[in-house]
Amino acid sequence: MSETTGVVVVTYNRADLLERMLAGLGALDPAPELVVVVDNASTDHTPDVLAACTLPGLRVVRTPENLGGAGGFHLGTRTAYDAGVDRIWLMDDDVLPAPDCLGVLLATDEDCLMAVREDSQGRLCEKAATRFDLRNPLAIKPKSRMVETDWGSRDAMPERVELENVAFEGFMVRRGVLERIGLPDPSYFIFYDDVDFAVRARRAGYRIWALRDAVLVRQLDFDQQHDLAGWKGYYMYRNLFAVHLRYGENALVRLKPWLIALAVVVLSPARGGRAEAGNVIRAMRAARGMRRLPPSSVD
């Protein structure tokens, strides 16, 4: 039996990227039955782009304030789920799917799937983790391996690669998974909401597969260098800590956020000042309030 698909796109002040991305969705064969675009209170010409879009099945949800990527994906997933589609495909506004990308995903009978990203030059840049370690307290960064570093190129990949976390940039999930583990958690605002969802799915017994032949092209190069003393740094620390506090597999792993925070504070004079130390202290306090798991139901 054929399955219906709802694409969920979250956008904020990137109208030109969004316009190209929507054109890419229009070229998909087969086409999705539903496209939900969550406009996170954009202040550029995003509303004009969406008003001019003639994509079949388009549903625009404009928020009164910026909910962040996490809040946007929560709202968009809820909207697509309520519309009754069988599979929900999550992506940002800066990717372009190959025309057959959706067909490759739909031809695979798995509950959790990931398209494989490449850059505009055709180079593999899939950073979803093949190893995400929440057991070893000495692993400062839990993501120790990823598709890009394991394989180097798309041609070297097997047809399927099992993942331990995902990005909400090409991730597809069946509605039955949502019924069992709930929606993406909006409290993350940005960063790690996709990791949290993947951890919950895997702990519920689901396997996640990246499909080599499901091609997604990034319009922009990856920029993973963030100012840890700025506002993004606060969310990176807070959400990394929250994942460890929620899902750390032993007491030492759950202790790790405290040790990281202490190290950042002690080393802050040598790292350029007090701003990062302030961020990490606030992040640790806030992460403690996120230890409770999100609802495991969409109801």
PDB file of C-alpha atoms in Angstrom:
ATOM      1  CA  MET A   1       0.000   0.000   0.000  1.00  0.00           C
ATOM      2  CA  SER A   2       1.371   3.415  -0.932  1.00  0.00           C
ATOM      3  CA  GLU A   3       2.092   5.848   1.882  1.00  0.00           C
ATOM      4  CA  THR A   4       1.419   9.568   1.992  1.00  0.00           C
ATOM      5  CA  THR A   5       4.121  12.076   2.868  1.00  0.00           C
ATOM      6  CA  GLY A   6       4.134  15.440   4.581  1.00  0.00           C
ATOM      7  CA  VAL A   7       7.256  17.591   4.265  1.00  0.00           C
ATOM      8  CA  VAL A   8       7.947  19.938   7.187  1.00  0.00           C
ATOM      9  CA  VAL A   9      10.169  22.948   6.517  1.00  0.00           C
ATOM     10  CA  VAL A  10      11.174  25.469   9.184  1.00  0.00           C
ATOM     11  CA  THR A  11      12.354  28.866   8.000  1.00  0.00           C
ATOM     12  CA  TYR A  12      13.472  32.164   9.468  1.00  0.00           C
ATOM     13  CA  ASN A  13      14.620  35.174   7.447  1.00  0.00           C
ATOM     14  CA  ARG A  14      16.132  33.218   4.548  1.00  0.00           C
ATOM     15  CA  ALA A  15      13.582  33.936   1.846  1.00  0.00           C
ATOM     16  CA  ASP A  16      15.879  33.419  -1.137  1.00  0.00           C
ATOM     17  CA  LEU A  17      17.091  30.045   0.110  1.00  0.00           C
ATOM     18  CA  LEU A  18      13.505  29.057   0.878  1.00  0.00           C
ATOM     19  CA  GLU A  19      12.349  29.996  -2.620  1.00  0.00           C
ATOM     20  CA  ARG A  20      14.942  27.717  -4.224  1.00  0.00           C
ATOM     21  CA  MET A  21      14.173  24.973  -1.746  1.00  0.00           C
ATOM     22  CA  LEU A  22      10.446  25.091  -2.530  1.00  0.00           C
ATOM     23  CA  ALA A  23      11.272  24.873  -6.238  1.00  0.00           C
ATOM     24  CA  GLY A  24      13.240  21.710  -5.413  1.00  0.00           C
ATOM     25  CA  LEU A  25      10.236  20.252  -3.640  1.00  0.00           C
ATOM     26  CA  GLY A  26       8.157  21.044  -6.717  1.00  0.00           C
ATOM     27  CA  ALA A  27      10.505  18.940  -8.849  1.00  0.00           C
ATOM     28  CA  LEU A  28      10.142  15.815  -6.675  1.00  0.00           C
ATOM     29  CA  ASP A  29       8.814  12.700  -8.382  1.00  0.00           C
ATOM     30  CA  PRO A  30       6.763  11.377  -6.691  1.00  0.00           C
ATOM     31  CA  ALA A  31       5.453  14.555  -5.110  1.00  0.00           C
ATOM     32  CA  PRO A  32       4.525  14.839  -1.419  1.00  0.00           C
ATOM     33  CA  GLU A  33       0.864  15.195  -0.586  1.00  0.00           C
ATOM     34  CA  LEU A  34       1.515  17.934   1.980  1.00  0.00           C
ATOM     35  CA  VAL A  35       4.167  20.609   2.508  1.00  0.00           C
ATOM     36  CA  VAL A  36       4.040  22.420   5.855  1.00  0.00           C
ATOM     37  CA  VAL A  37       6.206  25.537   6.048  1.00  0.00           C
ATOM     38  CA  VAL A  38       6.617  26.964   9.532  1.00  0.00           C
ATOM     39  CA  ASP A  39       7.568  30.620   9.163  1.00  0.00           C
ATOM     40  CA  ASN A  40       9.193  31.529  12.466  1.00  0.00           C
ATOM     41  CA  ALA A  41       7.977  35.161  12.440  1.00  0.00           C
ATOM     42  CA  SER A  42      10.352  36.142   9.618  1.00  0.00           C
ATOM     43  CA  THR A  43      10.899  39.859   9.095  1.00  0.00           C
ATOM     44  CA  ASP A  44      12.290  39.656   5.539  1.00  0.00           C
ATOM     45  CA  HIS A  45      10.287  38.924   2.352  1.00  0.00           C
ATOM     46  CA  THR A  46       9.536  35.316   3.352  1.00  0.00           C
ATOM     47  CA  PRO A  47       5.752  36.003   3.458  1.00  0.00           C
ATOM     48  CA  ASP A  48       5.923  37.256  -0.136  1.00  0.00           C
ATOM     49  CA  VAL A  49       7.755  34.121  -1.270  1.00  0.00           C
ATOM     50  CA  LEU A  50       5.179  31.916   0.389  1.00  0.00           C
ATOM     51  CA  ALA A  51       2.244  33.927  -0.950  1.00  0.00           C
ATOM     52  CA  ALA A  52       3.586  33.533  -4.492  1.00  0.00           C
ATOM     53  CA  CYS A  53       4.289  29.791  -4.140  1.00  0.00           C
ATOM     54  CA  THR A  54       1.942  27.509  -6.096  1.00  0.00           C
ATOM     55  CA  LEU A  55       3.291  24.237  -4.695  1.00  0.00           C
ATOM     56  CA  PRO A  56       0.431  21.712  -4.390  1.00  0.00           C
ATOM     57  CA  GLY A  57      -0.425  20.806  -0.823  1.00  0.00           C
ATOM     58  CA  LEU A  58       1.305  23.857   0.645  1.00  0.00           C
ATOM     59  CA  ARG A  59       0.227  24.828   4.150  1.00  0.00           C
ATOM     60  CA  VAL A  60       1.869  27.864   5.765  1.00  0.00           C
ATOM     61  CA  VAL A  61       1.981  28.204   9.543  1.00  0.00           C
ATOM     62  CA  ARG A  62       3.261  31.606  10.622  1.00  0.00           C
ATOM     63  CA  THR A  63       4.194  31.940  14.276  1.00  0.00           C
ATOM     64  CA  PRO A  64       3.727  35.193  16.233  1.00  0.00           C
ATOM     65  CA  GLU A  65       7.287  34.892  17.547  1.00  0.00           C
ATOM     66  CA  ASN A  66      10.438  32.983  16.710  1.00  0.00           C
ATOM     67  CA  LEU A  67      10.109  29.529  18.276  1.00  0.00           C
ATOM     68  CA  GLY A  68      13.574  28.450  17.160  1.00  0.00           C
ATOM     69  CA  GLY A  69      14.219  25.412  15.032  1.00  0.00           C
ATOM     70  CA  ALA A  70      13.080  23.090  17.813  1.00  0.00           C
ATOM     71  CA  GLY A  71       9.783  24.862  18.324  1.00  0.00           C
ATOM     72  CA  GLY A  72       9.260  25.074  14.583  1.00  0.00           C
ATOM     73  CA  PHE A  73       9.812  21.354  14.048  1.00  0.00           C
ATOM     74  CA  HIS A  74       7.541  20.536  16.976  1.00  0.00           C
ATOM     75  CA  LEU A  75       4.743  22.674  15.518  1.00  0.00           C
ATOM     76  CA  GLY A  76       5.292  21.498  11.946  1.00  0.00           C
ATOM     77  CA  THR A  77       5.394  17.832  12.930  1.00  0.00           C
ATOM     78  CA  ARG A  78       2.223  18.265  14.957  1.00  0.00           C
ATOM     79  CA  THR A  79       0.535  19.905  11.960  1.00  0.00           C
ATOM     80  CA  ALA A  80       1.580  17.153   9.545  1.00  0.00           C
ATOM     81  CA  TYR A  81       0.610  14.426  12.010  1.00  0.00           C
ATOM     82  CA  ASP A  82      -2.829  15.962  12.514  1.00  0.00           C
ATOM     83  CA  ALA A  83      -3.252  16.060   8.729  1.00  0.00           C
ATOM     84  CA  GLY A  84      -3.028  12.252   8.750  1.00  0.00           C
ATOM     85  CA  VAL A  85       0.030  11.611   6.564  1.00  0.00           C
ATOM     86  CA  ASP A  86       1.885   8.321   6.950  1.00  0.00           C
ATOM     87  CA  ARG A  87       5.432   9.675   6.832  1.00  0.00           C
ATOM     88  CA  ILE A  88       6.820  13.046   7.872  1.00  0.00           C
ATOM     89  CA  TRP A  89       9.985  14.378   6.238  1.00  0.00           C
ATOM     90  CA  LEU A  90      11.792  17.142   8.144  1.00  0.00           C
ATOM     91  CA  MET A  91      14.174  19.624   6.563  1.00  0.00           C
ATOM     92  CA  ASP A  92      15.639  23.096   6.797  1.00  0.00           C
ATOM     93  CA  ASP A  93      15.168  25.842   4.237  1.00  0.00           C
ATOM     94  CA  ASP A  94      18.700  25.603   2.830  1.00  0.00           C
ATOM     95  CA  VAL A  95      18.671  22.134   1.232  1.00  0.00           C
ATOM     96  CA  LEU A  96      17.696  20.901  -2.214  1.00  0.00           C
ATOM     97  CA  PRO A  97      16.462  17.321  -2.634  1.00  0.00           C
ATOM     98  CA  ALA A  98      17.352  15.416  -5.789  1.00  0.00           C
ATOM     99  CA  PRO A  99      14.191  14.779  -7.863  1.00  0.00           C
ATOM    100  CA  ASP A 100      14.167  11.090  -6.898  1.00  0.00           C
ATOM    101  CA  CYS A 101      15.080  11.603  -3.222  1.00  0.00           C
ATOM    102  CA  LEU A 102      11.569  11.127  -1.886  1.00  0.00           C
ATOM    103  CA  GLY A 103      11.021   8.088  -4.075  1.00  0.00           C
ATOM    104  CA  VAL A 104      14.162   6.422  -2.714  1.00  0.00           C
ATOM    105  CA  LEU A 105      13.007   7.015   0.852  1.00  0.00           C
ATOM    106  CA  LEU A 106       9.463   5.793   0.241  1.00  0.00           C
ATOM    107  CA  ALA A 107      10.748   2.620  -1.415  1.00  0.00           C
ATOM    108  CA  THR A 108      12.441   1.639   1.856  1.00  0.00           C
ATOM    109  CA  ASP A 109      10.257  -0.083   4.441  1.00  0.00           C
ATOM    110  CA  GLU A 110      11.793   1.356   7.600  1.00  0.00           C
ATOM    111  CA  ASP A 111      10.348   3.606  10.282  1.00  0.00           C
ATOM    112  CA  CYS A 112      13.247   6.076  10.585  1.00  0.00           C
ATOM    113  CA  LEU A 113      15.282   7.143   7.561  1.00  0.00           C
ATOM    114  CA  MET A 114      17.789   9.839   6.693  1.00  0.00           C
ATOM    115  CA  ALA A 115      18.679  11.311   3.318  1.00  0.00           C
ATOM    116  CA  VAL A 116      22.432  11.750   2.833  1.00  0.00           C
ATOM    117  CA  ARG A 117      23.697  15.293   2.385  1.00  0.00           C
ATOM    118  CA  GLU A 118      26.363  16.599   0.079  1.00  0.00           C
ATOM    119  CA  ASP A 119      27.666  20.109  -0.562  1.00  0.00           C
ATOM    120  CA  SER A 120      27.210  22.166  -3.700  1.00  0.00           C
ATOM    121  CA  GLN A 121      30.407  20.633  -5.128  1.00  0.00           C
ATOM    122  CA  GLY A 122      29.066  17.094  -4.774  1.00  0.00           C
ATOM    123  CA  ARG A 123      31.230  16.201  -1.772  1.00  0.00           C
ATOM    124  CA  LEU A 124      29.807  14.071   1.020  1.00  0.00           C
ATOM    125  CA  CYS A 125      29.042  16.215   4.074  1.00  0.00           C
ATOM    126  CA  GLU A 126      26.739  13.973   6.085  1.00  0.00           C
ATOM    127  CA  LYS A 127      27.515  14.638   9.730  1.00  0.00           C
ATOM    128  CA  ALA A 128      24.893  12.373  11.307  1.00  0.00           C
ATOM    129  CA  ALA A 129      26.598  10.176  13.888  1.00  0.00           C
ATOM    130  CA  THR A 130      27.381   6.530  13.385  1.00  0.00           C
ATOM    131  CA  ARG A 131      28.625   6.573  16.999  1.00  0.00           C
ATOM    132  CA  PHE A 132      27.068   8.764  19.682  1.00  0.00           C
ATOM    133  CA  ASP A 133      28.533   7.722  23.007  1.00  0.00           C
ATOM    134  CA  LEU A 134      26.527   8.365  26.170  1.00  0.00           C
ATOM    135  CA  ARG A 135      28.286   5.577  28.073  1.00  0.00           C
ATOM    136  CA  ASN A 136      31.933   6.650  28.214  1.00  0.00           C
ATOM    137  CA  PRO A 137      32.498   9.531  30.680  1.00  0.00           C
ATOM    138  CA  LEU A 138      35.862  10.297  29.043  1.00  0.00           C
ATOM    139  CA  ALA A 139      34.236  11.076  25.695  1.00  0.00           C
ATOM    140  CA  ILE A 140      34.082  14.883  25.862  1.00  0.00           C
ATOM    141  CA  LYS A 141      32.181  15.001  22.577  1.00  0.00           C
ATOM    142  CA  PRO A 142      29.650  12.160  22.389  1.00  0.00           C
ATOM    143  CA  LYS A 143      29.650  12.175  18.584  1.00  0.00           C
ATOM    144  CA  SER A 144      32.859  10.280  17.869  1.00  0.00           C
ATOM    145  CA  ARG A 145      32.089   9.006  14.362  1.00  0.00           C
ATOM    146  CA  MET A 146      29.905  10.197  11.518  1.00  0.00           C
ATOM    147  CA  VAL A 147      29.019   9.204   7.972  1.00  0.00           C
ATOM    148  CA  GLU A 148      31.359  11.767   6.420  1.00  0.00           C
ATOM    149  CA  THR A 149      34.433  10.550   8.317  1.00  0.00           C
ATOM    150  CA  ASP A 150      33.565   6.843   8.115  1.00  0.00           C
ATOM    151  CA  TRP A 151      33.170   6.741   4.338  1.00  0.00           C
ATOM    152  CA  GLY A 152      34.670   9.889   2.803  1.00  0.00           C
ATOM    153  CA  SER A 153      32.502   9.800  -0.313  1.00  0.00           C
ATOM    154  CA  ARG A 154      29.038   8.684  -1.303  1.00  0.00           C
ATOM    155  CA  ASP A 155      30.468   6.124  -3.718  1.00  0.00           C
ATOM    156  CA  ALA A 156      32.300   4.403  -0.856  1.00  0.00           C
ATOM    157  CA  MET A 157      29.147   4.033   1.245  1.00  0.00           C
ATOM    158  CA  PRO A 158      27.055   0.869   1.398  1.00  0.00           C
ATOM    159  CA  GLU A 159      23.438   1.236   0.376  1.00  0.00           C
ATOM    160  CA  ARG A 160      22.393   1.639   4.020  1.00  0.00           C
ATOM    161  CA  VAL A 161      24.308   2.988   7.008  1.00  0.00           C
ATOM    162  CA  GLU A 162      22.913   2.699  10.531  1.00  0.00           C
ATOM    163  CA  LEU A 163      22.890   5.946  12.490  1.00  0.00           C
ATOM    164  CA  GLU A 164      22.910   6.771  16.203  1.00  0.00           C
ATOM    165  CA  ASN A 165      21.700  10.336  15.758  1.00  0.00           C
ATOM    166  CA  VAL A 166      20.196  12.437  12.992  1.00  0.00           C
ATOM    167  CA  ALA A 167      19.763  15.984  11.770  1.00  0.00           C
ATOM    168  CA  PHE A 168      16.329  17.428  11.111  1.00  0.00           C
ATOM    169  CA  GLU A 169      17.585  18.107   7.610  1.00  0.00           C
ATOM    170  CA  GLY A 170      16.386  15.159   5.580  1.00  0.00           C
ATOM    171  CA  PHE A 171      15.095  12.932   8.389  1.00  0.00           C
ATOM    172  CA  MET A 172      11.903  10.927   7.694  1.00  0.00           C
ATOM    173  CA  VAL A 173       9.768   9.281  10.353  1.00  0.00           C
ATOM    174  CA  ARG A 174       6.573   7.236  10.260  1.00  0.00           C
ATOM    175  CA  ARG A 175       3.627   8.429  12.328  1.00  0.00           C
ATOM    176  CA  GLY A 176       3.709   5.250  14.393  1.00  0.00           C
ATOM    177  CA  VAL A 177       7.039   6.359  15.868  1.00  0.00           C
ATOM    178  CA  LEU A 178       5.464   9.620  17.007  1.00  0.00           C
ATOM    179  CA  GLU A 179       2.576   7.716  18.538  1.00  0.00           C
ATOM    180  CA  ARG A 180       5.062   5.754  20.611  1.00  0.00           C
ATOM    181  CA  ILE A 181       7.702   8.340  21.621  1.00  0.00           C
ATOM    182  CA  GLY A 182       6.027  11.720  21.089  1.00  0.00           C
ATOM    183  CA  LEU A 183       6.946  14.843  19.132  1.00  0.00           C
ATOM    184  CA  PRO A 184      10.270  16.683  18.861  1.00  0.00           C
ATOM    185  CA  ASP A 185      10.925  18.603  22.065  1.00  0.00           C
ATOM    186  CA  PRO A 186      10.443  22.379  21.566  1.00  0.00           C
ATOM    187  CA  SER A 187      12.268  23.282  24.781  1.00  0.00           C
ATOM    188  CA  TYR A 188      15.659  22.947  23.075  1.00  0.00           C
ATOM    189  CA  PHE A 189      14.963  26.066  20.940  1.00  0.00           C
ATOM    190  CA  ILE A 190      17.988  25.351  18.704  1.00  0.00           C
ATOM    191  CA  PHE A 191      20.549  22.531  18.636  1.00  0.00           C
ATOM    192  CA  TYR A 192      20.171  18.927  19.874  1.00  0.00           C
ATOM    193  CA  ASP A 193      16.389  18.609  19.427  1.00  0.00           C
ATOM    194  CA  ASP A 194      17.115  16.173  16.576  1.00  0.00           C
ATOM    195  CA  VAL A 195      19.671  14.284  18.687  1.00  0.00           C
ATOM    196  CA  ASP A 196      17.155  14.008  21.521  1.00  0.00           C
ATOM    197  CA  PHE A 197      14.512  12.607  19.175  1.00  0.00           C
ATOM    198  CA  ALA A 198      16.949  10.039  17.739  1.00  0.00           C
ATOM    199  CA  VAL A 199      17.991   8.874  21.210  1.00  0.00           C
ATOM    200  CA  ARG A 200      14.352   8.411  22.197  1.00  0.00           C
ATOM    201  CA  ALA A 201      13.582   6.520  18.996  1.00  0.00           C
ATOM    202  CA  ARG A 202      16.533   4.170  19.374  1.00  0.00           C
ATOM    203  CA  ARG A 203      15.731   3.519  23.035  1.00  0.00           C
ATOM    204  CA  ALA A 204      12.221   2.562  21.948  1.00  0.00           C
ATOM    205  CA  GLY A 205      13.741  -0.092  19.688  1.00  0.00           C
ATOM    206  CA  TYR A 206      13.741   1.702  16.329  1.00  0.00           C
ATOM    207  CA  ARG A 207      16.730   1.553  14.002  1.00  0.00           C
ATOM    208  CA  ILE A 208      17.695   4.590  11.932  1.00  0.00           C
ATOM    209  CA  TRP A 209      19.105   4.195   8.438  1.00  0.00           C
ATOM    210  CA  ALA A 210      20.868   6.654   6.161  1.00  0.00           C
ATOM    211  CA  LEU A 211      20.208   5.814   2.511  1.00  0.00           C
ATOM    212  CA  ARG A 212      23.146   6.397   0.207  1.00  0.00           C
ATOM    213  CA  ASP A 213      20.984   7.022  -2.852  1.00  0.00           C
ATOM    214  CA  ALA A 214      18.655   9.560  -1.220  1.00  0.00           C
ATOM    215  CA  VAL A 215      20.529  12.721  -2.192  1.00  0.00           C
ATOM    216  CA  LEU A 216      20.069  16.053  -0.443  1.00  0.00           C
ATOM    217  CA  VAL A 217      22.236  19.032  -1.461  1.00  0.00           C
ATOM    218  CA  ARG A 218      23.063  21.858   0.938  1.00  0.00           C
ATOM    219  CA  GLN A 219      22.884  25.336  -0.557  1.00  0.00           C
ATOM    220  CA  LEU A 220      25.289  26.664   2.097  1.00  0.00           C
ATOM    221  CA  ASP A 221      28.531  25.251   3.430  1.00  0.00           C
ATOM    222  CA  PHE A 222      28.477  23.868   6.954  1.00  0.00           C
ATOM    223  CA  ASP A 223      29.545  26.383   9.566  1.00  0.00           C
ATOM    224  CA  GLN A 224      29.920  24.601  12.884  1.00  0.00           C
ATOM    225  CA  GLN A 225      32.161  27.229  14.434  1.00  0.00           C
ATOM    226  CA  HIS A 226      29.964  29.079  16.897  1.00  0.00           C
ATOM    227  CA  ASP A 227      30.852  31.784  19.375  1.00  0.00           C
ATOM    228  CA  LEU A 228      30.633  29.952  22.694  1.00  0.00           C
ATOM    229  CA  ALA A 229      30.508  33.313  24.448  1.00  0.00           C
ATOM    230  CA  GLY A 230      27.435  34.401  22.457  1.00  0.00           C
ATOM    231  CA  TRP A 231      23.783  33.429  22.553  1.00  0.00           C
ATOM    232  CA  LYS A 232      24.267  30.337  20.403  1.00  0.00           C
ATOM    233  CA  GLY A 233      26.989  29.180  22.747  1.00  0.00           C
ATOM    234  CA  TYR A 234      24.533  29.256  25.621  1.00  0.00           C
ATOM    235  CA  TYR A 235      22.131  26.932  23.785  1.00  0.00           C
ATOM    236  CA  MET A 236      24.933  24.635  22.646  1.00  0.00           C
ATOM    237  CA  TYR A 237      26.127  24.161  26.212  1.00  0.00           C
ATOM    238  CA  ARG A 238      22.657  23.954  27.762  1.00  0.00           C
ATOM    239  CA  ASN A 239      21.330  21.407  25.306  1.00  0.00           C
ATOM    240  CA  LEU A 240      24.476  19.273  25.309  1.00  0.00           C
ATOM    241  CA  PHE A 241      24.217  19.160  29.087  1.00  0.00           C
ATOM    242  CA  ALA A 242      20.493  18.328  28.940  1.00  0.00           C
ATOM    243  CA  VAL A 243      21.117  15.338  26.668  1.00  0.00           C
ATOM    244  CA  HIS A 244      23.709  13.998  29.098  1.00  0.00           C
ATOM    245  CA  LEU A 245      21.501  14.551  32.130  1.00  0.00           C
ATOM    246  CA  ARG A 246      18.522  12.905  30.442  1.00  0.00           C
ATOM    247  CA  TYR A 247      20.175   9.999  28.697  1.00  0.00           C
ATOM    248  CA  GLY A 248      23.593   9.432  30.252  1.00  0.00           C
ATOM    249  CA  GLU A 249      23.915   5.683  30.755  1.00  0.00           C
ATOM    250  CA  ASN A 250      25.730   5.884  34.067  1.00  0.00           C
ATOM    251  CA  ALA A 251      26.350   8.306  36.901  1.00  0.00           C
ATOM    252  CA  LEU A 252      29.752   9.395  35.599  1.00  0.00           C
ATOM    253  CA  VAL A 253      28.311  10.410  32.219  1.00  0.00           C
ATOM    254  CA  ARG A 254      25.563  12.349  33.970  1.00  0.00           C
ATOM    255  CA  LEU A 255      28.281  14.049  36.023  1.00  0.00           C
ATOM    256  CA  LYS A 256      30.179  15.116  32.901  1.00  0.00           C
ATOM    257  CA  PRO A 257      28.258  18.391  32.317  1.00  0.00           C
ATOM    258  CA  TRP A 258      29.316  19.610  35.757  1.00  0.00           C
ATOM    259  CA  LEU A 259      32.957  18.810  35.004  1.00  0.00           C
ATOM    260  CA  ILE A 260      32.793  20.545  31.613  1.00  0.00           C
ATOM    261  CA  ALA A 261      31.224  23.618  33.206  1.00  0.00           C
ATOM    262  CA  LEU A 262      33.914  23.684  35.900  1.00  0.00           C
ATOM    263  CA  ALA A 263      36.688  23.370  33.306  1.00  0.00           C
ATOM    264  CA  VAL A 264      35.270  26.211  31.208  1.00  0.00           C
ATOM    265  CA  VAL A 265      35.040  28.494  34.244  1.00  0.00           C
ATOM    266  CA  VAL A 266      38.572  27.676  35.407  1.00  0.00           C
ATOM    267  CA  LEU A 267      40.031  28.174  31.942  1.00  0.00           C
ATOM    268  CA  SER A 268      37.964  31.238  31.047  1.00  0.00           C
ATOM    269  CA  PRO A 269      40.779  33.771  31.700  1.00  0.00           C
ATOM    270  CA  ALA A 270      42.903  32.000  29.103  1.00  0.00           C
ATOM    271  CA  ARG A 271      39.995  31.594  26.681  1.00  0.00           C
ATOM    272  CA  GLY A 272      39.190  35.267  26.306  1.00  0.00           C
ATOM    273  CA  GLY A 273      37.104  36.452  29.214  1.00  0.00           C
ATOM    274  CA  ARG A 274      34.067  35.885  31.380  1.00  0.00           C
ATOM    275  CA  ALA A 275      31.286  35.715  28.763  1.00  0.00           C
ATOM    276  CA  GLU A 276      31.737  32.008  28.016  1.00  0.00           C
ATOM    277  CA  ALA A 277      32.000  31.253  31.727  1.00  0.00           C
ATOM    278  CA  GLY A 278      28.744  33.105  32.292  1.00  0.00           C
ATOM    279  CA  ASN A 279      27.131  31.151  29.484  1.00  0.00           C
ATOM    280  CA  VAL A 280      28.190  27.789  30.836  1.00  0.00           C
ATOM    281  CA  ILE A 281      27.032  28.605  34.373  1.00  0.00           C
ATOM    282  CA  ARG A 282      23.600  29.710  33.122  1.00  0.00           C
ATOM    283  CA  ALA A 283      23.472  26.683  30.815  1.00  0.00           C
ATOM    284  CA  MET A 284      24.169  24.261  33.646  1.00  0.00           C
ATOM    285  CA  ARG A 285      21.438  25.786  35.785  1.00  0.00           C
ATOM    286  CA  ALA A 286      18.916  25.664  32.939  1.00  0.00           C
ATOM    287  CA  ALA A 287      19.852  22.120  31.870  1.00  0.00           C
ATOM    288  CA  ARG A 288      18.950  20.828  35.316  1.00  0.00           C
ATOM    289  CA  GLY A 289      15.403  21.970  34.639  1.00  0.00           C
ATOM    290  CA  MET A 290      15.301  19.976  31.393  1.00  0.00           C
ATOM    291  CA  ARG A 291      16.032  16.580  32.937  1.00  0.00           C
ATOM    292  CA  ARG A 292      12.394  15.544  32.735  1.00  0.00           C
ATOM    293  CA  LEU A 293      11.638  13.742  29.460  1.00  0.00           C
ATOM    294  CA  PRO A 294       9.091  15.232  27.044  1.00  0.00           C
ATOM    295  CA  PRO A 295       5.641  13.631  26.730  1.00  0.00           C
ATOM    296  CA  SER A 296       5.798  10.218  25.040  1.00  0.00           C
ATOM    297  CA  SER A 297       2.520  10.788  23.219  1.00  0.00           C
ATOM    298  CA  VAL A 298       1.168  13.146  20.572  1.00  0.00           C
ATOM    299  CA  ASP A 299      -2.131  13.417  22.459  1.00  0.00           C
TER     300      ASP A 299
END
